[in-house]
PDB file of C-alpha atoms in Angstrom:
ATOM      1  CA  MET U   1       1.964 -55.552 -21.239  1.00  0.00           C
ATOM      2  CA  SER U   2       1.715 -57.314 -17.638  1.00  0.00           C
ATOM      3  CA  VAL U   3       3.164 -55.592 -14.909  1.00  0.00           C
ATOM      4  CA  SER U   4       5.075 -57.695 -12.117  1.00  0.00           C
ATOM      5  CA  LEU U   5       4.031 -55.744  -8.795  1.00  0.00           C
ATOM      6  CA  ALA U   6       5.933 -55.658  -5.820  1.00  0.00           C
ATOM      7  CA  LYS U   7       4.672 -55.013  -2.318  1.00  0.00           C
ATOM      8  CA  GLY U   8       2.950 -51.803  -2.357  1.00  0.00           C
ATOM      9  CA  GLN U   9       2.952 -51.141  -5.454  1.00  0.00           C
ATOM     10  CA  LYS U  10       0.277 -49.162  -7.447  1.00  0.00           C
ATOM     11  CA  ILE U  11      -1.228 -49.300 -10.842  1.00  0.00           C
ATOM     12  CA  SER U  12      -4.046 -47.061 -12.198  1.00  0.00           C
ATOM     13  CA  LEU U  13      -6.869 -49.321 -13.953  1.00  0.00           C
ATOM     14  CA  GLU U  14      -6.881 -47.472 -17.164  1.00  0.00           C
ATOM     15  CA  LYS U  15      -6.785 -48.904 -20.436  1.00  0.00           C
ATOM     16  CA  PRO U  16      -3.343 -48.244 -22.473  1.00  0.00           C
ATOM     17  CA  GLY U  17      -4.953 -46.011 -24.846  1.00  0.00           C
ATOM     18  CA  GLY U  18      -7.049 -44.480 -22.412  1.00  0.00           C
ATOM     19  CA  GLY U  19     -10.734 -45.020 -21.051  1.00  0.00           C
ATOM     20  CA  GLN U  20     -11.295 -47.019 -18.172  1.00  0.00           C
ATOM     21  CA  LEU U  21     -11.126 -50.760 -17.818  1.00  0.00           C
ATOM     22  CA  SER U  22     -15.310 -52.391 -16.968  1.00  0.00           C
ATOM     23  CA  LEU U  23     -14.272 -55.753 -16.093  1.00  0.00           C
ATOM     24  CA  VAL U  24     -11.370 -57.299 -13.964  1.00  0.00           C
ATOM     25  CA  ARG U  25     -10.672 -60.637 -13.053  1.00  0.00           C
ATOM     26  CA  MET U  26      -8.171 -61.346  -9.997  1.00  0.00           C
ATOM     27  CA  GLY U  27      -7.189 -64.477 -10.492  1.00  0.00           C
ATOM     28  CA  LEU U  28      -5.068 -67.178  -7.895  1.00  0.00           C
ATOM     29  CA  GLY U  29      -3.166 -70.266  -8.778  1.00  0.00           C
ATOM     30  CA  TRP U  30      -1.438 -72.344  -6.821  1.00  0.00           C
ATOM     31  CA  ARG U  31      -0.201 -76.223  -6.535  1.00  0.00           C
ATOM     32  CA  ALA U  32       1.077 -78.275  -3.243  1.00  0.00           C
ATOM     33  CA  ALA U  33       4.435 -77.874  -2.811  1.00  0.00           C
ATOM     34  CA  GLU U  34       6.565 -81.576  -3.353  1.00  0.00           C
ATOM     35  CA  ARG U  35       7.584 -83.304  -0.553  1.00  0.00           C
ATOM     36  CA  LYS U  36      10.967 -84.814  -0.324  1.00  0.00           C
ATOM     37  CA  GLY U  37      12.794 -87.467   1.543  1.00  0.00           C
ATOM     38  CA  PHE U  38      11.611 -90.759   3.059  1.00  0.00           C
ATOM     39  CA  LEU U  39       8.323 -89.597   4.372  1.00  0.00           C
ATOM     40  CA  ALA U  40       7.466 -88.152   1.150  1.00  0.00           C
ATOM     41  CA  LYS U  41       5.238 -91.334  -0.316  1.00  0.00           C
ATOM     42  CA  LEU U  42       3.800 -92.004   3.062  1.00  0.00           C
ATOM     43  CA  LEU U  43       2.275 -88.267   2.830  1.00  0.00           C
ATOM     44  CA  ALA U  44       1.491 -87.711  -0.611  1.00  0.00           C
ATOM     45  CA  ALA U  45      -2.288 -88.355  -0.075  1.00  0.00           C
ATOM     46  CA  GLY U  46      -2.057 -85.502   2.396  1.00  0.00           C
ATOM     47  CA  ARG U  47      -0.734 -83.184  -0.240  1.00  0.00           C
ATOM     48  CA  GLU U  48      -4.001 -81.474  -1.159  1.00  0.00           C
ATOM     49  CA  ILE U  49      -4.147 -77.983  -0.207  1.00  0.00           C
ATOM     50  CA  ASP U  50      -7.328 -75.842  -0.182  1.00  0.00           C
ATOM     51  CA  LEU U  51      -6.521 -72.128  -0.824  1.00  0.00           C
ATOM     52  CA  ASP U  52      -9.249 -70.071  -1.093  1.00  0.00           C
ATOM     53  CA  ALA U  53      -9.719 -66.396  -2.910  1.00  0.00           C
ATOM     54  CA  SER U  54     -12.116 -63.880  -0.986  1.00  0.00           C
ATOM     55  CA  ALA U  55     -13.391 -60.408  -1.799  1.00  0.00           C
ATOM     56  CA  VAL U  56     -14.314 -58.083   1.049  1.00  0.00           C
ATOM     57  CA  LEU U  57     -16.184 -55.030   0.016  1.00  0.00           C
ATOM     58  CA  PHE U  58     -15.839 -51.900   1.796  1.00  0.00           C
ATOM     59  CA  ALA U  59     -17.722 -48.303   2.075  1.00  0.00           C
ATOM     60  CA  GLN U  60     -16.137 -45.586   4.099  1.00  0.00           C
ATOM     61  CA  GLY U  61     -14.043 -48.085   6.449  1.00  0.00           C
ATOM     62  CA  ARG U  62     -16.507 -50.587   6.938  1.00  0.00           C
ATOM     63  CA  PRO U  63     -17.281 -54.282   5.134  1.00  0.00           C
ATOM     64  CA  VAL U  64     -20.513 -54.005   3.625  1.00  0.00           C
ATOM     65  CA  ASP U  65     -20.312 -57.531   1.548  1.00  0.00           C
ATOM     66  CA  VAL U  66     -18.279 -60.327   1.056  1.00  0.00           C
ATOM     67  CA  VAL U  67     -17.688 -62.622  -2.414  1.00  0.00           C
ATOM     68  CA  PHE U  68     -16.097 -66.069  -1.008  1.00  0.00           C
ATOM     69  CA  PHE U  69     -16.617 -69.734  -1.483  1.00  0.00           C
ATOM     70  CA  GLN U  70     -20.018 -69.868   0.210  1.00  0.00           C
ATOM     71  CA  HIS U  71     -21.431 -66.276  -1.100  1.00  0.00           C
ATOM     72  CA  LEU U  72     -20.331 -66.700  -4.605  1.00  0.00           C
ATOM     73  CA  THR U  73     -21.763 -63.351  -5.552  1.00  0.00           C
ATOM     74  CA  SER U  74     -22.106 -59.826  -4.219  1.00  0.00           C
ATOM     75  CA  ASN U  75     -25.543 -59.072  -3.257  1.00  0.00           C
ATOM     76  CA  ASP U  76     -25.251 -56.329  -6.085  1.00  0.00           C
ATOM     77  CA  GLY U  77     -24.160 -58.836  -8.495  1.00  0.00           C
ATOM     78  CA  SER U  78     -21.089 -56.665  -9.373  1.00  0.00           C
ATOM     79  CA  VAL U  79     -18.579 -59.279  -7.942  1.00  0.00           C
ATOM     80  CA  ARG U  80     -18.555 -63.166  -8.669  1.00  0.00           C
ATOM     81  CA  HIS U  81     -16.325 -65.719  -7.422  1.00  0.00           C
ATOM     82  CA  SER U  82     -15.547 -68.693  -9.958  1.00  0.00           C
ATOM     83  CA  GLY U  83     -16.379 -71.143  -7.117  1.00  0.00           C
ATOM     84  CA  ASP U  84     -13.898 -73.413  -4.658  1.00  0.00           C
ATOM     85  CA  ASN U  85     -11.173 -75.266  -5.764  1.00  0.00           C
ATOM     86  CA  LEU U  86     -10.114 -77.975  -2.882  1.00  0.00           C
ATOM     87  CA  VAL U  87      -6.982 -78.814  -4.317  1.00  0.00           C
ATOM     88  CA  GLY U  88      -5.023 -76.161  -6.795  1.00  0.00           C
ATOM     89  CA  GLY U  89      -3.799 -76.895 -10.067  1.00  0.00           C
ATOM     90  CA  SER U  90      -0.478 -78.446 -11.826  1.00  0.00           C
ATOM     91  CA  GLY U  91       1.389 -74.720 -11.195  1.00  0.00           C
ATOM     92  CA  ASP U  92       0.895 -73.609 -14.397  1.00  0.00           C
ATOM     93  CA  ALA U  93      -0.078 -70.103 -15.432  1.00  0.00           C
ATOM     94  CA  THR U  94      -3.982 -70.701 -15.086  1.00  0.00           C
ATOM     95  CA  ASP U  95      -6.303 -69.390 -12.503  1.00  0.00           C
ATOM     96  CA  ASP U  96      -7.307 -72.071  -9.795  1.00  0.00           C
ATOM     97  CA  GLU U  97      -9.903 -69.480  -8.242  1.00  0.00           C
ATOM     98  CA  SER U  98     -10.752 -66.285  -9.658  1.00  0.00           C
ATOM     99  CA  ILE U  99     -13.440 -63.227  -8.722  1.00  0.00           C
ATOM    100  CA  THR U 100     -14.512 -61.156 -11.409  1.00  0.00           C
ATOM    101  CA  VAL U 101     -15.558 -57.273 -10.631  1.00  0.00           C
ATOM    102  CA  ASP U 102     -17.487 -55.439 -13.176  1.00  0.00           C
ATOM    103  CA  LEU U 103     -16.403 -52.003 -12.239  1.00  0.00           C
ATOM    104  CA  THR U 104     -18.866 -50.302 -13.923  1.00  0.00           C
ATOM    105  CA  THR U 105     -21.629 -51.922 -11.864  1.00  0.00           C
ATOM    106  CA  VAL U 106     -19.922 -51.733  -7.883  1.00  0.00           C
ATOM    107  CA  SER U 107     -22.325 -50.281  -5.748  1.00  0.00           C
ATOM    108  CA  ALA U 108     -21.754 -46.145  -5.645  1.00  0.00           C
ATOM    109  CA  GLU U 109     -21.141 -46.541  -1.980  1.00  0.00           C
ATOM    110  CA  VAL U 110     -18.363 -49.335  -2.046  1.00  0.00           C
ATOM    111  CA  ASP U 111     -14.892 -47.494  -2.336  1.00  0.00           C
ATOM    112  CA  GLN U 112     -12.809 -50.226  -1.906  1.00  0.00           C
ATOM    113  CA  ILE U 113     -12.500 -54.121  -2.490  1.00  0.00           C
ATOM    114  CA  LEU U 114      -9.707 -56.026  -0.769  1.00  0.00           C
ATOM    115  CA  PHE U 115      -8.487 -59.659  -2.271  1.00  0.00           C
ATOM    116  CA  THR U 116      -7.234 -62.374   0.329  1.00  0.00           C
ATOM    117  CA  VAL U 117      -6.104 -65.539   0.294  1.00  0.00           C
ATOM    118  CA  ASN U 118      -6.581 -68.034   2.878  1.00  0.00           C
ATOM    119  CA  SER U 119      -5.467 -71.594   3.429  1.00  0.00           C
ATOM    120  CA  PHE U 120      -8.851 -73.097   4.510  1.00  0.00           C
ATOM    121  CA  THR U 121      -6.973 -76.590   5.235  1.00  0.00           C
ATOM    122  CA  GLY U 122      -4.675 -74.529   7.588  1.00  0.00           C
ATOM    123  CA  GLN U 123      -1.293 -75.495   5.549  1.00  0.00           C
ATOM    124  CA  THR U 124       1.076 -72.794   5.999  1.00  0.00           C
ATOM    125  CA  PHE U 125       2.392 -70.982   2.736  1.00  0.00           C
ATOM    126  CA  GLN U 126       5.844 -73.043   3.155  1.00  0.00           C
ATOM    127  CA  GLU U 127       3.631 -76.087   1.475  1.00  0.00           C
ATOM    128  CA  VAL U 128       2.742 -74.064  -1.527  1.00  0.00           C
ATOM    129  CA  GLU U 129       4.384 -73.486  -4.739  1.00  0.00           C
ATOM    130  CA  ALA U 130       3.806 -71.652  -7.994  1.00  0.00           C
ATOM    131  CA  ALA U 131       1.481 -69.321  -6.061  1.00  0.00           C
ATOM    132  CA  PHE U 132       0.316 -66.139  -7.798  1.00  0.00           C
ATOM    133  CA  CYS U 133      -2.112 -63.655  -8.087  1.00  0.00           C
ATOM    134  CA  ARG U 134      -3.047 -61.906 -11.255  1.00  0.00           C
ATOM    135  CA  LEU U 135      -5.128 -58.722 -12.597  1.00  0.00           C
ATOM    136  CA  VAL U 136      -6.723 -59.288 -15.724  1.00  0.00           C
ATOM    137  CA  ASP U 137      -8.698 -57.576 -18.320  1.00  0.00           C
ATOM    138  CA  GLU U 138     -11.885 -59.908 -18.731  1.00  0.00           C
ATOM    139  CA  THR U 139     -12.979 -57.800 -21.994  1.00  0.00           C
ATOM    140  CA  THR U 140      -9.477 -58.467 -23.815  1.00  0.00           C
ATOM    141  CA  GLY U 141      -7.732 -61.220 -21.776  1.00  0.00           C
ATOM    142  CA  ALA U 142      -4.859 -59.340 -21.412  1.00  0.00           C
ATOM    143  CA  GLU U 143      -2.928 -59.727 -17.980  1.00  0.00           C
ATOM    144  CA  LEU U 144      -2.229 -56.714 -16.470  1.00  0.00           C
ATOM    145  CA  ALA U 145      -0.507 -57.258 -13.338  1.00  0.00           C
ATOM    146  CA  ARG U 146       0.747 -60.523 -11.425  1.00  0.00           C
ATOM    147  CA  TYR U 147       2.230 -60.459  -7.712  1.00  0.00           C
ATOM    148  CA  THR U 148       3.968 -63.582  -6.958  1.00  0.00           C
ATOM    149  CA  LEU U 149       3.466 -65.120  -3.719  1.00  0.00           C
ATOM    150  CA  THR U 150       7.269 -65.994  -3.089  1.00  0.00           C
ATOM    151  CA  GLY U 151       9.440 -67.088  -0.074  1.00  0.00           C
ATOM    152  CA  GLY U 152       6.906 -69.559   1.201  1.00  0.00           C
ATOM    153  CA  GLY U 153       6.618 -68.736   5.286  1.00  0.00           C
ATOM    154  CA  PRO U 154       4.914 -70.042   8.146  1.00  0.00           C
ATOM    155  CA  TYR U 155       1.451 -68.051   7.465  1.00  0.00           C
ATOM    156  CA  THR U 156      -1.746 -69.441   6.384  1.00  0.00           C
ATOM    157  CA  ALA U 157      -3.186 -66.229   4.791  1.00  0.00           C
ATOM    158  CA  GLN U 158      -2.211 -63.434   2.577  1.00  0.00           C
ATOM    159  CA  ILE U 159      -3.802 -60.101   1.920  1.00  0.00           C
ATOM    160  CA  MET U 160      -2.825 -59.673  -1.277  1.00  0.00           C
ATOM    161  CA  ALA U 161      -4.441 -56.630  -3.056  1.00  0.00           C
ATOM    162  CA  LYS U 162      -7.032 -53.971  -3.060  1.00  0.00           C
ATOM    163  CA  VAL U 163      -8.858 -52.138  -5.705  1.00  0.00           C
ATOM    164  CA  GLN U 164      -9.806 -48.715  -4.500  1.00  0.00           C
ATOM    165  CA  ARG U 165     -11.693 -45.892  -6.181  1.00  0.00           C
ATOM    166  CA  THR U 166     -10.015 -42.567  -7.266  1.00  0.00           C
ATOM    167  CA  GLY U 167     -11.454 -39.258  -8.633  1.00  0.00           C
ATOM    168  CA  THR U 168     -11.534 -40.682 -12.223  1.00  0.00           C
ATOM    169  CA  GLY U 169     -11.968 -44.201 -12.048  1.00  0.00           C
ATOM    170  CA  TRP U 170      -9.924 -47.341 -10.165  1.00  0.00           C
ATOM    171  CA  GLN U 171      -6.591 -48.398  -9.183  1.00  0.00           C
ATOM    172  CA  MET U 172      -5.105 -51.461  -7.840  1.00  0.00           C
ATOM    173  CA  THR U 173      -2.439 -51.663  -4.796  1.00  0.00           C
ATOM    174  CA  ALA U 174      -0.400 -54.624  -4.641  1.00  0.00           C
ATOM    175  CA  ILE U 175      -0.611 -55.272  -0.758  1.00  0.00           C
ATOM    176  CA  GLY U 176       1.140 -58.868  -0.225  1.00  0.00           C
ATOM    177  CA  GLN U 177       1.165 -58.903   3.550  1.00  0.00           C
ATOM    178  CA  PRO U 178       1.257 -62.409   5.392  1.00  0.00           C
ATOM    179  CA  ALA U 179      -1.606 -63.093   8.028  1.00  0.00           C
ATOM    180  CA  SER U 180      -2.884 -65.864   9.777  1.00  0.00           C
ATOM    181  CA  GLY U 181      -6.467 -67.133   9.294  1.00  0.00           C
ATOM    182  CA  ARG U 182      -8.014 -70.129   8.095  1.00  0.00           C
ATOM    183  CA  THR U 183     -10.746 -67.924   6.573  1.00  0.00           C
ATOM    184  CA  PHE U 184     -11.656 -63.733   5.652  1.00  0.00           C
ATOM    185  CA  GLN U 185     -13.263 -63.385   9.042  1.00  0.00           C
ATOM    186  CA  ASP U 186      -9.954 -64.338  10.483  1.00  0.00           C
ATOM    187  CA  LEU U 187      -8.508 -61.406   8.555  1.00  0.00           C
ATOM    188  CA  MET U 188     -10.944 -58.879   9.445  1.00  0.00           C
ATOM    189  CA  PRO U 189      -8.761 -57.248  11.734  1.00  0.00           C
ATOM    190  CA  GLU U 190      -5.746 -57.075   9.658  1.00  0.00           C
ATOM    191  CA  LEU U 191      -7.409 -55.919   6.540  1.00  0.00           C
ATOM    192  CA  VAL U 192      -8.728 -52.900   7.993  1.00  0.00           C
ATOM    193  CA  LYS U 193      -5.053 -51.737   8.494  1.00  0.00           C
ATOM    194  CA  HIS U 194      -4.902 -51.500   4.810  1.00  0.00           C
ATOM    195  CA  LEU U 195      -7.898 -49.031   4.099  1.00  0.00           C
TER     196      LEU U 195
END
């Protein structure tokens, strides 16, 4: 059963029947918003929007690794990016980009992983629709949680969620914080506020 996450809401990454999840996928899906009016046909060619998913790995408050479209696998091999989707999808429920995390092999020094989305091409989220971030148990394919990018907005990025170590395993927190920036590097000052 999937949980629709609200901003700031936390969920445990423990299996419903007990035990810890081992392999999770953070999926991102979106499509360009349909343009209306006189200029819609003229601007149709410019509708492609390149959203990028990134995962920044932190150890005691400092970034130690990142997974994004130019570095598809973390240094320890535990976090993998599916590859860059330059245009988004049809707006159905499928992931256009995803980042898979093997929680059992994440380097022991890493205590938090923050997931971000940014508009590499610079369009704001007002030009995006049907955008979501979801957490999936990769072992079973079950969707555990979903966070919907609602309301658009004049920003070009969002700090989506984080997974962090707890005394007994891992938990996920939905952040949903709008930000500005075309790359994860632009978001670093904002990311550290959520550690």
